[in-house]
Amino acid sequence: MKILLINGPNLNLLGKREADIYGDVDLETIEVNLMRLASLHGCELVPIQTNAEHEIIDEIHLALDTDIEVILINPGAFTHTSIAIRDALLGVNIPFYEIHISDVFAREEFRHKSFFSDIAINVFSGLGVEGYEKALLEAISKFKRS
Ligand code: DQA
């Protein structure tokens, strides 16, 4: 099973960015660990990070042609703004998990609104970087055909 991991804007700064909120693990470490965990379960994880909304949309469209069966996405601040990314996910109809390192629902009010939570298979918010692992393991147990 092939899984696409999308990290949105500013997540390339993990490890340097607001460590009190996002911790000190960098994105490359997260991606390498998840690729390893996926392969231990006989799956392939394809990681991408971009700061551009249209590139996230293009990657979601491309997933249809590259046999992606599940998407894990931390849309960063686009969580709270992007109907276009929501529409892309609905458009390709690939099941997806929403991930946030911090607990967006317990932070500033403008972060309480997510354009993804009502259509995601599940939401992992506020579990730190472990949220990525939990989402991956749940996706594998739910969607991998043996
Ligand atoms: C985030 C939460 C968002 O509100 C914020 O804009 C981010 C990261 C998280 O992982 O906690 O960039 O998605």
mmCIF file of C-alpha atoms and ligand atoms in Angstrom:
data_model
loop_
_atom_site.group_PDB
_atom_site.id
_atom_site.type_symbol
_atom_site.label_atom_id
_atom_site.label_comp_id
_atom_site.label_asym_id
_atom_site.label_seq_id
_atom_site.Cartn_x
_atom_site.Cartn_y
_atom_site.Cartn_z
ATOM 1 C CA MET A 1 0.000 0.000 0.000
ATOM 2 C CA LYS A 2 1.254 3.445 -0.969
ATOM 3 C CA ILE A 3 0.649 6.339 1.434
ATOM 4 C CA LEU A 4 1.204 10.030 0.692
ATOM 5 C CA LEU A 5 2.366 12.267 3.557
ATOM 6 C CA ILE A 6 1.742 15.973 2.927
ATOM 7 C CA ASN A 7 3.138 18.637 5.208
ATOM 8 C CA GLY A 8 2.026 22.179 4.449
ATOM 9 C CA PRO A 9 3.428 25.653 5.070
ATOM 10 C CA ASN A 10 6.116 26.330 7.672
ATOM 11 C CA LEU A 11 6.447 22.674 8.628
ATOM 12 C CA ASN A 12 9.862 22.707 6.943
ATOM 13 C CA LEU A 13 10.866 24.825 9.964
ATOM 14 C CA LEU A 14 10.092 22.071 12.489
ATOM 15 C CA GLY A 15 12.915 21.777 14.994
ATOM 16 C CA LYS A 16 13.619 25.517 14.772
ATOM 17 C CA ARG A 17 10.112 26.900 14.842
ATOM 18 C CA GLU A 18 8.353 27.791 18.145
ATOM 19 C CA ALA A 19 9.829 24.774 19.931
ATOM 20 C CA ASP A 20 7.587 25.332 22.961
ATOM 21 C CA ILE A 21 4.596 24.550 20.702
ATOM 22 C CA TYR A 22 5.989 22.229 18.029
ATOM 23 C CA GLY A 23 8.903 20.526 19.835
ATOM 24 C CA ASP A 24 12.473 20.050 18.659
ATOM 25 C CA VAL A 25 12.201 17.213 16.131
ATOM 26 C CA ASP A 26 12.861 18.290 12.548
ATOM 27 C CA LEU A 27 10.779 17.302 9.537
ATOM 28 C CA GLU A 28 13.429 15.097 7.977
ATOM 29 C CA THR A 29 13.565 12.978 11.153
ATOM 30 C CA ILE A 30 9.783 12.644 11.146
ATOM 31 C CA GLU A 31 9.749 11.632 7.469
ATOM 32 C CA VAL A 32 12.587 9.103 7.783
ATOM 33 C CA ASN A 33 10.971 7.487 10.843
ATOM 34 C CA LEU A 34 7.609 7.248 9.118
ATOM 35 C CA MET A 35 9.101 5.775 5.950
ATOM 36 C CA ARG A 36 10.826 3.156 8.096
ATOM 37 C CA LEU A 37 7.652 2.389 10.048
ATOM 38 C CA ALA A 38 5.665 2.092 6.821
ATOM 39 C CA SER A 39 8.177 -0.279 5.274
ATOM 40 C CA LEU A 40 8.171 -2.457 8.418
ATOM 41 C CA HIS A 41 4.481 -2.975 7.661
ATOM 42 C CA GLY A 42 5.076 -3.683 3.979
ATOM 43 C CA CYS A 43 3.910 -0.221 2.871
ATOM 44 C CA GLU A 44 5.526 2.673 1.049
ATOM 45 C CA LEU A 45 5.316 6.227 2.431
ATOM 46 C CA VAL A 46 5.949 9.106 0.029
ATOM 47 C CA PRO A 47 6.657 12.378 1.904
ATOM 48 C CA ILE A 48 6.284 15.871 0.461
ATOM 49 C CA GLN A 49 6.396 19.314 2.021
ATOM 50 C CA THR A 50 5.474 22.561 0.345
ATOM 51 C CA ASN A 51 4.599 26.074 1.385
ATOM 52 C CA ALA A 52 2.375 26.602 -1.667
ATOM 53 C CA GLU A 53 -1.348 25.864 -1.627
ATOM 54 C CA HIS A 54 -1.511 25.076 -5.355
ATOM 55 C CA GLU A 55 1.320 22.536 -5.024
ATOM 56 C CA ILE A 56 -0.608 20.703 -2.302
ATOM 57 C CA ILE A 57 -3.644 20.626 -4.597
ATOM 58 C CA ASP A 58 -1.516 19.364 -7.520
ATOM 59 C CA GLU A 59 -0.001 16.607 -5.333
ATOM 60 C CA ILE A 60 -3.476 15.501 -4.261
ATOM 61 C CA HIS A 61 -4.596 15.335 -7.911
ATOM 62 C CA LEU A 62 -1.427 13.451 -8.870
ATOM 63 C CA ALA A 63 -2.171 10.864 -6.174
ATOM 64 C CA LEU A 64 -4.890 9.474 -8.431
ATOM 65 C CA ASP A 65 -2.291 8.523 -11.059
ATOM 66 C CA THR A 66 0.319 7.169 -8.655
ATOM 67 C CA ASP A 67 -1.709 4.515 -6.819
ATOM 68 C CA ILE A 68 -1.864 6.395 -3.521
ATOM 69 C CA GLU A 69 -4.448 4.676 -1.314
ATOM 70 C CA VAL A 70 -4.316 6.878 1.780
ATOM 71 C CA ILE A 71 -3.200 10.456 2.452
ATOM 72 C CA LEU A 72 -1.825 11.767 5.749
ATOM 73 C CA ILE A 73 -1.925 15.557 5.806
ATOM 74 C CA ASN A 74 -0.841 18.305 8.150
ATOM 75 C CA PRO A 75 -2.136 21.295 6.212
ATOM 76 C CA GLY A 76 -0.507 23.809 8.608
ATOM 77 C CA ALA A 77 -2.304 27.154 8.529
ATOM 78 C CA PHE A 78 -4.230 26.096 5.399
ATOM 79 C CA THR A 79 -6.271 23.974 7.835
ATOM 80 C CA HIS A 80 -8.134 27.102 8.803
ATOM 81 C CA THR A 81 -8.446 28.736 5.387
ATOM 82 C CA SER A 82 -8.368 26.351 2.452
ATOM 83 C CA ILE A 83 -11.636 25.311 0.877
ATOM 84 C CA ALA A 84 -9.552 24.596 -2.245
ATOM 85 C CA ILE A 85 -7.525 21.840 -0.534
ATOM 86 C CA ARG A 86 -10.721 20.456 1.007
ATOM 87 C CA ASP A 87 -12.295 20.321 -2.461
ATOM 88 C CA ALA A 88 -9.207 18.578 -3.876
ATOM 89 C CA LEU A 89 -9.430 15.859 -1.213
ATOM 90 C CA LEU A 90 -13.143 15.416 -1.855
ATOM 91 C CA GLY A 91 -12.461 15.449 -5.597
ATOM 92 C CA VAL A 92 -9.989 12.550 -5.612
ATOM 93 C CA ASN A 93 -11.996 10.644 -3.007
ATOM 94 C CA ILE A 94 -8.884 9.150 -1.367
ATOM 95 C CA PRO A 95 -9.309 8.547 2.392
ATOM 96 C CA PHE A 96 -7.202 10.904 4.487
ATOM 97 C CA TYR A 97 -6.112 11.581 8.041
ATOM 98 C CA GLU A 98 -5.645 15.116 9.421
ATOM 99 C CA ILE A 99 -2.673 15.653 11.709
ATOM 100 C CA HIS A 100 -1.633 18.574 13.911
ATOM 101 C CA ILE A 101 1.343 18.574 16.234
ATOM 102 C CA SER A 102 -0.275 21.113 18.538
ATOM 103 C CA ASP A 103 -3.856 20.914 19.770
ATOM 104 C CA VAL A 104 -5.448 23.377 17.358
ATOM 105 C CA PHE A 105 -8.802 23.099 19.109
ATOM 106 C CA ALA A 106 -7.279 24.383 22.378
ATOM 107 C CA ARG A 107 -5.279 27.283 20.893
ATOM 108 C CA GLU A 108 -6.349 30.680 19.515
ATOM 109 C CA GLU A 109 -9.955 30.808 18.376
ATOM 110 C CA PHE A 110 -8.980 31.273 14.719
ATOM 111 C CA ARG A 111 -7.391 27.791 14.825
ATOM 112 C CA HIS A 112 -10.568 26.095 16.078
ATOM 113 C CA LYS A 113 -12.090 26.026 12.612
ATOM 114 C CA SER A 114 -10.762 23.210 10.415
ATOM 115 C CA PHE A 115 -11.959 22.767 6.833
ATOM 116 C CA PHE A 116 -10.888 19.103 7.021
ATOM 117 C CA SER A 117 -12.023 17.552 10.296
ATOM 118 C CA ASP A 118 -15.570 16.711 9.189
ATOM 119 C CA ILE A 119 -14.377 14.799 6.106
ATOM 120 C CA ALA A 120 -11.192 13.176 7.503
ATOM 121 C CA ILE A 121 -11.214 9.496 8.491
ATOM 122 C CA ASN A 122 -9.719 10.665 11.788
ATOM 123 C CA VAL A 123 -7.982 13.696 13.293
ATOM 124 C CA PHE A 124 -4.814 13.522 15.422
ATOM 125 C CA SER A 125 -4.357 16.895 17.112
ATOM 126 C CA GLY A 126 -2.089 17.749 20.018
ATOM 127 C CA LEU A 127 -0.148 14.483 20.244
ATOM 128 C CA GLY A 128 3.132 16.068 19.143
ATOM 129 C CA VAL A 129 5.043 14.250 16.430
ATOM 130 C CA GLU A 130 3.601 10.950 17.690
ATOM 131 C CA GLY A 131 0.374 11.983 15.990
ATOM 132 C CA TYR A 132 2.020 11.177 12.654
ATOM 133 C CA GLU A 133 2.895 7.646 13.790
ATOM 134 C CA LYS A 134 -0.545 7.026 15.250
ATOM 135 C CA ALA A 135 -2.192 8.204 12.028
ATOM 136 C CA LEU A 136 0.083 6.001 9.918
ATOM 137 C CA LEU A 137 -0.565 2.899 12.038
ATOM 138 C CA GLU A 138 -4.316 3.485 12.007
ATOM 139 C CA ALA A 139 -4.268 3.987 8.226
ATOM 140 C CA ILE A 140 -2.346 0.730 7.755
ATOM 141 C CA SER A 141 -4.605 -1.283 10.021
ATOM 142 C CA LYS A 142 -7.756 0.122 8.401
ATOM 143 C CA PHE A 143 -6.819 0.185 4.721
ATOM 144 C CA LYS A 144 -4.026 -2.311 4.037
ATOM 145 C CA ARG A 145 -5.240 -5.407 2.286
ATOM 146 C CA SER A 146 -3.244 -8.448 3.328
HETATM 147 C C1 DQA B 1 -0.344 23.003 12.882
HETATM 148 C C2 DQA B 1 -1.350 23.947 13.560
HETATM 149 C C3 DQA B 1 -1.721 25.095 12.648
HETATM 150 O O1 DQA B 1 -2.666 25.947 13.279
HETATM 151 C C4 DQA B 1 -0.498 25.920 12.331
HETATM 152 O O2 DQA B 1 -0.809 26.965 11.435
HETATM 153 C C5 DQA B 1 0.627 25.080 11.807
HETATM 154 C C6 DQA B 1 0.870 23.757 12.391
HETATM 155 C C7 DQA B 1 0.141 21.894 13.837
HETATM 156 O O3 DQA B 1 0.774 20.954 13.362
HETATM 157 O O4 DQA B 1 -0.048 21.992 15.065
HETATM 158 O O5 DQA B 1 1.387 25.510 10.951
HETATM 159 O O6 DQA B 1 -0.990 22.358 11.794
#
